Coordinates of C-alpha atoms and ligand atoms in Angstrom, one line a residue:
M1 CA 11.2 -31.1 3.8
H2 CA 8.5 -32.9 1.9
I3 CA 5.3 -31.0 2.8
F4 CA 1.8 -32.3 2.3
V5 CA -0.6 -29.4 1.7
A6 CA -4.3 -30.1 2.0
G7 CA -6.2 -27.3 0.2
G8 CA -3.1 -26.3 -1.8
A9 CA -5.3 -25.1 -4.8
G10 CA -7.0 -22.3 -2.9
Y11 CA -5.9 -18.7 -2.4
I12 CA -3.6 -19.0 0.7
G13 CA -2.7 -22.6 -0.1
S14 CA -1.5 -21.8 -3.6
C15 CA 0.6 -18.8 -2.5
C16 CA 2.1 -20.8 0.4
C17 CA 3.0 -23.7 -1.9
E18 CA 4.9 -21.4 -4.3
Y19 CA 6.7 -20.0 -1.3
L20 CA 7.7 -23.4 0.1
L21 CA 8.9 -24.6 -3.4
D22 CA 10.9 -21.3 -3.8
Q23 CA 12.5 -22.2 -0.4
G24 CA 13.6 -25.5 -1.8
H25 CA 11.0 -27.8 -0.3
Q26 CA 9.1 -30.6 -2.0
V27 CA 5.3 -30.1 -2.0
S28 CA 2.4 -32.5 -2.5
V29 CA -1.0 -30.9 -2.9
F30 CA -4.3 -32.7 -2.0
D31 CA -7.4 -30.8 -3.1
A32 CA -10.9 -31.6 -4.2
L33 CA -11.0 -28.5 -6.5
L34 CA -14.5 -27.5 -5.0
T35 CA -13.4 -23.9 -4.5
G36 CA -9.7 -24.2 -5.6
Y37 CA -8.4 -24.2 -9.1
R38 CA -6.1 -26.7 -10.9
Q39 CA -4.3 -23.7 -12.5
A40 CA -3.4 -22.5 -9.0
V41 CA -1.4 -25.6 -8.3
D42 CA 2.3 -24.9 -8.9
P43 CA 3.6 -27.1 -11.7
R44 CA 6.6 -28.0 -9.5
A45 CA 4.2 -29.6 -6.9
E46 CA 2.7 -33.1 -7.1
F47 CA -1.1 -32.9 -7.4
I48 CA -3.5 -35.4 -5.8
E49 CA -7.2 -34.8 -6.4
G50 CA -9.3 -36.0 -3.5
N51 CA -11.8 -35.0 -0.9
L52 CA -11.3 -35.0 2.9
S53 CA -14.6 -36.8 3.2
D54 CA -12.9 -39.9 1.8
Y55 CA -10.7 -41.4 4.5
A56 CA -9.2 -44.0 2.2
A57 CA -8.1 -41.4 -0.3
I58 CA -6.5 -39.0 2.3
E59 CA -4.9 -41.9 4.2
A60 CA -3.4 -43.4 1.0
A61 CA -2.1 -40.0 -0.1
I62 CA -0.3 -39.3 3.2
R63 CA 1.0 -42.9 3.4
K64 CA 2.4 -42.7 -0.1
T65 CA 3.9 -39.2 0.4
R66 CA 5.4 -39.9 3.8
P67 CA 5.6 -36.1 4.5
D68 CA 7.9 -34.4 7.0
G69 CA 5.0 -31.9 7.7
L70 CA 1.4 -31.3 6.8
I71 CA -0.4 -28.0 6.3
H72 CA -4.2 -28.0 6.4
F73 CA -5.9 -25.2 4.4
A74 CA -8.8 -27.3 3.0
A75 CA -12.0 -25.6 4.3
F76 CA -15.0 -23.5 3.4
I77 CA -14.4 -19.8 4.2
E78 CA -17.6 -17.8 3.7
V79 CA -18.8 -16.4 7.0
G80 CA -22.1 -15.3 5.6
E81 CA -22.7 -18.7 4.0
S82 CA -21.9 -20.4 7.3
M83 CA -24.8 -18.5 8.9
L84 CA -27.2 -19.8 6.2
D85 CA -25.9 -23.4 6.1
P86 CA -24.1 -24.2 9.4
L87 CA -24.0 -27.9 8.8
K88 CA -22.1 -27.5 5.6
Y89 CA -19.4 -25.8 7.7
F90 CA -19.4 -28.3 10.6
R91 CA -19.5 -31.3 8.1
N92 CA -16.6 -30.1 6.0
N93 CA -14.4 -28.0 8.3
V94 CA -14.8 -30.4 11.3
A95 CA -16.1 -33.8 10.4
N96 CA -14.2 -34.3 7.1
A97 CA -11.1 -32.8 8.7
L98 CA -11.1 -35.6 11.3
N99 CA -10.1 -37.9 8.5
L100 CA -7.0 -35.8 7.9
C101 CA -6.2 -35.8 11.6
Q102 CA -6.6 -39.5 11.9
A103 CA -4.5 -40.2 8.8
A104 CA -1.8 -37.9 10.1
V105 CA -1.7 -39.8 13.4
E106 CA -1.8 -43.2 11.7
N107 CA 1.2 -42.2 9.6
Q108 CA 3.1 -40.4 12.3
V109 CA 3.2 -37.1 10.5
P110 CA 5.8 -35.1 12.5
K111 CA 3.8 -31.8 12.5
L112 CA 0.4 -30.5 11.4
V113 CA -0.1 -26.8 10.8
F114 CA -3.7 -25.7 10.8
S115 CA -5.1 -22.6 9.0
S116 CA -7.3 -21.0 11.7
T117 CA -8.8 -17.5 11.9
A118 CA -9.4 -14.4 14.0
A119 CA -13.0 -15.4 13.7
V120 CA -12.4 -17.7 16.8
Y121 CA -12.5 -14.5 18.9
G122 CA -15.9 -13.3 17.7
M123 CA -16.2 -9.7 19.0
P124 CA -13.0 -9.3 21.0
E125 CA -13.0 -6.9 24.0
S126 CA -9.3 -5.9 23.9
I127 CA -7.4 -4.5 20.9
P128 CA -4.8 -5.6 19.9
V129 CA -6.1 -9.2 20.2
S130 CA -3.7 -11.6 21.9
E131 CA -4.1 -15.4 22.2
T132 CA -5.3 -15.0 25.8
E133 CA -8.5 -13.2 24.6
P134 CA -11.6 -15.3 25.2
T135 CA -12.6 -17.4 22.2
V136 CA -16.3 -16.7 21.6
P137 CA -17.1 -17.2 17.9
I138 CA -20.2 -15.5 16.6
N139 CA -20.7 -17.6 13.5
P140 CA -20.5 -21.3 12.5
Y141 CA -17.3 -20.6 10.4
G142 CA -15.4 -19.4 13.5
E143 CA -17.0 -22.0 15.7
A144 CA -15.9 -24.8 13.3
K145 CA -12.3 -23.5 13.2
L146 CA -12.2 -23.4 17.0
M147 CA -13.7 -26.9 17.3
F148 CA -10.9 -28.2 15.1
E149 CA -8.3 -26.4 17.1
R150 CA -9.6 -28.1 20.2
I151 CA -9.7 -31.5 18.5
L152 CA -6.0 -30.9 17.5
A153 CA -5.1 -30.1 21.1
W154 CA -6.7 -33.4 22.3
Q155 CA -5.0 -35.3 19.5
H156 CA -1.7 -33.8 20.6
R157 CA -2.3 -34.7 24.3
L158 CA -3.6 -38.2 23.7
K159 CA -2.0 -39.3 20.5
G160 CA 1.1 -37.2 20.4
L161 CA 0.3 -35.4 17.1
P162 CA 2.3 -32.1 17.2
Y163 CA 0.3 -29.2 15.8
C164 CA 0.2 -25.4 15.5
A165 CA -2.9 -23.5 14.7
L166 CA -2.3 -20.1 13.0
R167 CA -5.1 -17.6 13.5
Y168 CA -5.0 -15.2 10.5
F169 CA -6.5 -11.8 10.6
N170 CA -7.3 -10.5 7.0
A171 CA -5.1 -12.3 4.5
A172 CA -4.4 -10.2 1.5
G173 CA -2.0 -9.6 -1.4
A174 CA -0.6 -12.1 -3.9
S175 CA 2.5 -14.2 -4.5
R176 CA 4.5 -14.1 -7.8
S177 CA 2.1 -16.4 -9.6
Y178 CA -1.0 -16.8 -7.5
G179 CA -3.7 -14.5 -6.0
E180 CA -7.1 -14.1 -4.6
A181 CA -10.0 -15.3 -6.9
H182 CA -12.9 -16.6 -4.8
R183 CA -16.1 -17.8 -6.3
P184 CA -18.2 -15.8 -5.2
E185 CA -16.0 -13.0 -4.0
S186 CA -16.9 -11.4 -0.7
H187 CA -13.6 -9.9 0.5
L188 CA -13.0 -6.2 0.5
I189 CA -9.7 -5.8 -1.4
P190 CA -10.6 -8.0 -4.5
L191 CA -14.1 -6.4 -4.6
V192 CA -12.6 -2.9 -4.6
M193 CA -10.2 -4.0 -7.4
E194 CA -13.2 -5.3 -9.4
A195 CA -14.7 -1.8 -9.1
A196 CA -11.3 -0.3 -10.2
E197 CA -11.3 -2.6 -13.2
G198 CA -14.8 -1.6 -14.2
K199 CA -16.0 -5.2 -13.5
R200 CA -18.5 -3.9 -11.0
E201 CA -20.5 -0.7 -10.9
C202 CA -19.3 0.4 -7.5
I203 CA -17.9 -0.7 -4.2
S204 CA -20.3 -0.8 -1.2
I205 CA -19.0 0.4 2.2
F206 CA -20.8 -1.6 4.9
G207 CA -21.3 0.9 7.7
E208 CA -20.0 4.5 8.1
D209 CA -21.2 4.9 11.7
Y210 CA -18.7 2.8 13.6
N211 CA -16.8 4.3 16.5
T212 CA -13.6 4.6 14.5
P213 CA -11.9 7.8 13.2
D214 CA -13.6 7.7 9.7
G215 CA -16.6 5.7 10.8
T216 CA -15.7 2.6 8.8
C217 CA -14.5 -0.8 10.1
I218 CA -10.8 -1.3 10.9
R219 CA -9.0 -4.5 9.9
D220 CA -5.5 -5.9 10.1
Y221 CA -4.4 -6.9 6.6
I222 CA -1.5 -9.3 6.4
H223 CA 0.3 -10.3 3.3
V224 CA -0.2 -13.9 2.2
L225 CA 3.6 -14.4 1.8
D226 CA 4.1 -13.4 5.4
L227 CA 1.5 -16.0 6.3
A228 CA 3.4 -18.5 4.2
Q229 CA 6.6 -17.7 6.0
A230 CA 4.9 -18.3 9.4
H231 CA 3.6 -21.8 8.2
L232 CA 7.1 -22.9 7.3
L233 CA 8.5 -21.7 10.6
A234 CA 5.6 -23.4 12.5
L235 CA 6.4 -26.7 10.7
Q236 CA 10.0 -26.3 11.8
S237 CA 9.3 -25.3 15.4
D238 CA 8.6 -27.5 18.4
F239 CA 5.8 -25.2 19.6
C240 CA 2.4 -26.7 19.9
G241 CA -0.7 -24.4 20.3
S242 CA -2.4 -21.5 18.7
L243 CA -0.8 -18.2 17.4
N244 CA -2.2 -15.0 15.9
L245 CA -0.9 -13.7 12.6
G246 CA -1.5 -10.1 11.7
S247 CA 0.5 -7.0 10.9
G248 CA -0.5 -5.2 14.1
L249 CA -1.6 -2.3 12.0
G250 CA -5.3 -1.3 11.5
H251 CA -6.7 0.1 8.2
S252 CA -10.2 1.3 7.7
V253 CA -12.4 0.3 4.8
K254 CA -12.1 3.9 3.5
E255 CA -8.3 3.7 3.7
V256 CA -8.4 0.5 1.6
V257 CA -10.6 2.1 -1.0
E258 CA -8.3 5.1 -1.2
M259 CA -5.2 2.9 -1.5
V260 CA -6.7 0.9 -4.4
R261 CA -7.5 4.3 -6.1
Q262 CA -3.9 5.3 -5.6
V263 CA -2.2 2.1 -6.6
S264 CA -4.5 1.5 -9.7
G265 CA -4.7 5.1 -10.7
R266 CA -8.4 4.5 -11.4
D267 CA -11.4 6.1 -10.0
F268 CA -14.7 4.3 -9.3
A269 CA -18.0 4.9 -7.5
V270 CA -18.5 4.2 -3.8
R271 CA -21.9 3.5 -2.2
S272 CA -22.7 3.8 1.5
Q273 CA -24.6 0.7 2.7
P274 CA -25.9 -0.3 6.2
R275 CA -23.6 -2.3 8.5
R276 CA -23.0 -5.9 7.6
P277 CA -24.3 -8.0 10.6
G278 CA -21.6 -9.5 12.7
D279 CA -18.8 -7.1 11.8
P280 CA -16.7 -6.0 14.7
A281 CA -15.7 -2.3 14.5
R282 CA -11.9 -3.1 15.0
L283 CA -9.8 -6.2 14.6
I284 CA -6.1 -5.8 15.1
A285 CA -3.7 -8.7 16.0
D286 CA -1.1 -8.8 18.7
S287 CA 1.3 -11.2 16.9
S288 CA 4.1 -10.8 19.4
A289 CA 3.9 -14.5 20.4
A290 CA 4.4 -15.7 16.8
K291 CA 7.4 -13.3 16.4
R292 CA 8.9 -14.4 19.7
I293 CA 8.2 -18.2 19.5
L294 CA 8.6 -18.8 15.7
G295 CA 11.1 -16.0 14.9
W296 CA 8.5 -14.7 12.4
K297 CA 9.5 -11.5 10.6
P298 CA 6.7 -10.1 8.4
A299 CA 8.3 -8.6 5.3
Y300 CA 5.4 -6.6 3.8
E301 CA 4.8 -3.8 6.3
S302 CA 2.6 -1.4 4.5
L303 CA -0.9 -1.5 3.1
E304 CA 0.5 -0.1 -0.1
Q305 CA 2.8 -3.1 -0.6
I306 CA -0.1 -5.5 0.0
V307 CA -2.5 -3.7 -2.3
Q308 CA 0.2 -3.3 -5.0
S309 CA 1.0 -7.0 -5.0
A310 CA -2.7 -7.8 -5.4
W311 CA -3.1 -5.3 -8.2
D312 CA 0.0 -6.5 -10.0
W313 CA -1.4 -10.1 -9.9
R314 CA -4.8 -9.0 -11.3
C315 CA -3.1 -7.0 -14.1
K316 CA -1.1 -10.1 -15.1
N317 CA -4.2 -12.4 -14.7
P318 CA -7.2 -10.2 -15.8
K319 CA -9.5 -13.2 -16.0
G320 CA -8.3 -14.8 -12.8
Y321 CA -8.0 -18.6 -13.2
S322 CA -10.9 -18.9 -15.7
H323 CA -9.0 -18.7 -18.9
Ligands
LIG401 N1 -16.5 -4.6 3.4 C1 -17.2 -3.6 2.8 N2 -17.7 -3.8 1.5 C2 -17.6 -5.0 0.9 C3 -16.9 -6.0 1.5 C4 -16.4 -5.8 2.8 O1 -17.3 -2.5 3.3 O2 -18.0 -5.1 -0.3 C5 -16.0 -4.4 4.7 C6 -16.5 -5.4 5.8 O3 -17.7 -4.9 6.3 C7 -15.4 -5.4 6.8 C8 -14.1 -5.2 5.9 O4 -14.6 -4.6 4.7 O5 -15.5 -4.3 7.7 C9 -13.4 -6.4 5.6 O6 -14.3 -7.4 5.1 P1 -13.9 -8.8 4.5 O7 -15.1 -9.5 4.1 O8 -12.8 -8.6 3.5 O9 -13.1 -9.5 5.7 P2 -13.7 -9.8 7.2 O10 -12.9 -8.9 8.1 O11 -15.1 -9.8 7.3 O12 -13.3 -11.4 7.3 C10 -12.0 -11.8 7.5 C11 -11.8 -13.1 6.7 C12 -12.7 -14.2 7.4 C13 -12.4 -14.3 8.8 C14 -12.5 -12.9 9.5 C15 -12.0 -13.0 10.9 O13 -12.1 -13.0 5.4 O14 -12.4 -15.4 6.8 O15 -11.7 -12.0 8.8 O16 -12.6 -12.1 11.7 F1 -13.3 -15.0 9.4

């Protein structure tokens, strides 16, 4: 297939492109490089620099590429920032994304796969979380992702655009050449690794008084290449709708910290901090629908494999992409 990847220079996008190219597909990346990196675009892919706010640019890129499928990763991802500047999130992650949607319809793109998030569920009542859980986002980031899912559902019903929204839990790990290097970094695993590398004084644990076995928050870490596999399957499938993607396993913040110590062989300071507002105690995915419907088979089952791949990438790229 020829696959058009909006946001292919970001963390998950770049890893996914490498996977698609390794599987023998042709890839065109469209990215504004606001948060992504030119070095994160696989040299085997075509690169088109452009912003989703520019309808003419995205429409021309899709028309020229004539893709067999489109994956949309291009979005802002900072939950905390979305609470401070909600319109930034609604403008980019919803309004600008309408241009992509319209261009996909105009050019009869056969399938659109959308990068969604567990944040659409807010503070879920039932664990593991299945797709039938009520969607009640508690921040503009999750709200904007849910709004775009609903826009896609209407575009499907009224304009016939086939789509699949994939709700990731905590994406982690690295592909062979690409990894996680956000500016600024706010995600647990890369932050713990910065502490292990001596790039930060210590790692803060946000809350040790949760109702969990060790008192710290539990998350479902899913390898970025398992996410990539699901995107390809979703492009190839007739299924339209939303699916959860997670490992189904929960790991506490303290378990992640210990795993980084073990994998890196380095020790570092840990500081206990108050809870971070808006953090649910436990988030674990029920991904049985993705397995059943798409035939998705995650290959990286343990936290150790996930942390090891992230650590290996950092060892090979000590300066991230800024070299
Ligand atoms: N944490 C710390 N210390 C840190 C950073 C994080 O203790 O320095 C904790 C958080 O409080 C949380 C856990 O580590 O309990 C994981 O935090 P992340 O920020 O890595 O990830 P989140 O679970 O908050 O967010 C992830 C995605 C979001 C998505 C959300 C869905 O990064 O994009 O899941 O609920 F919205």
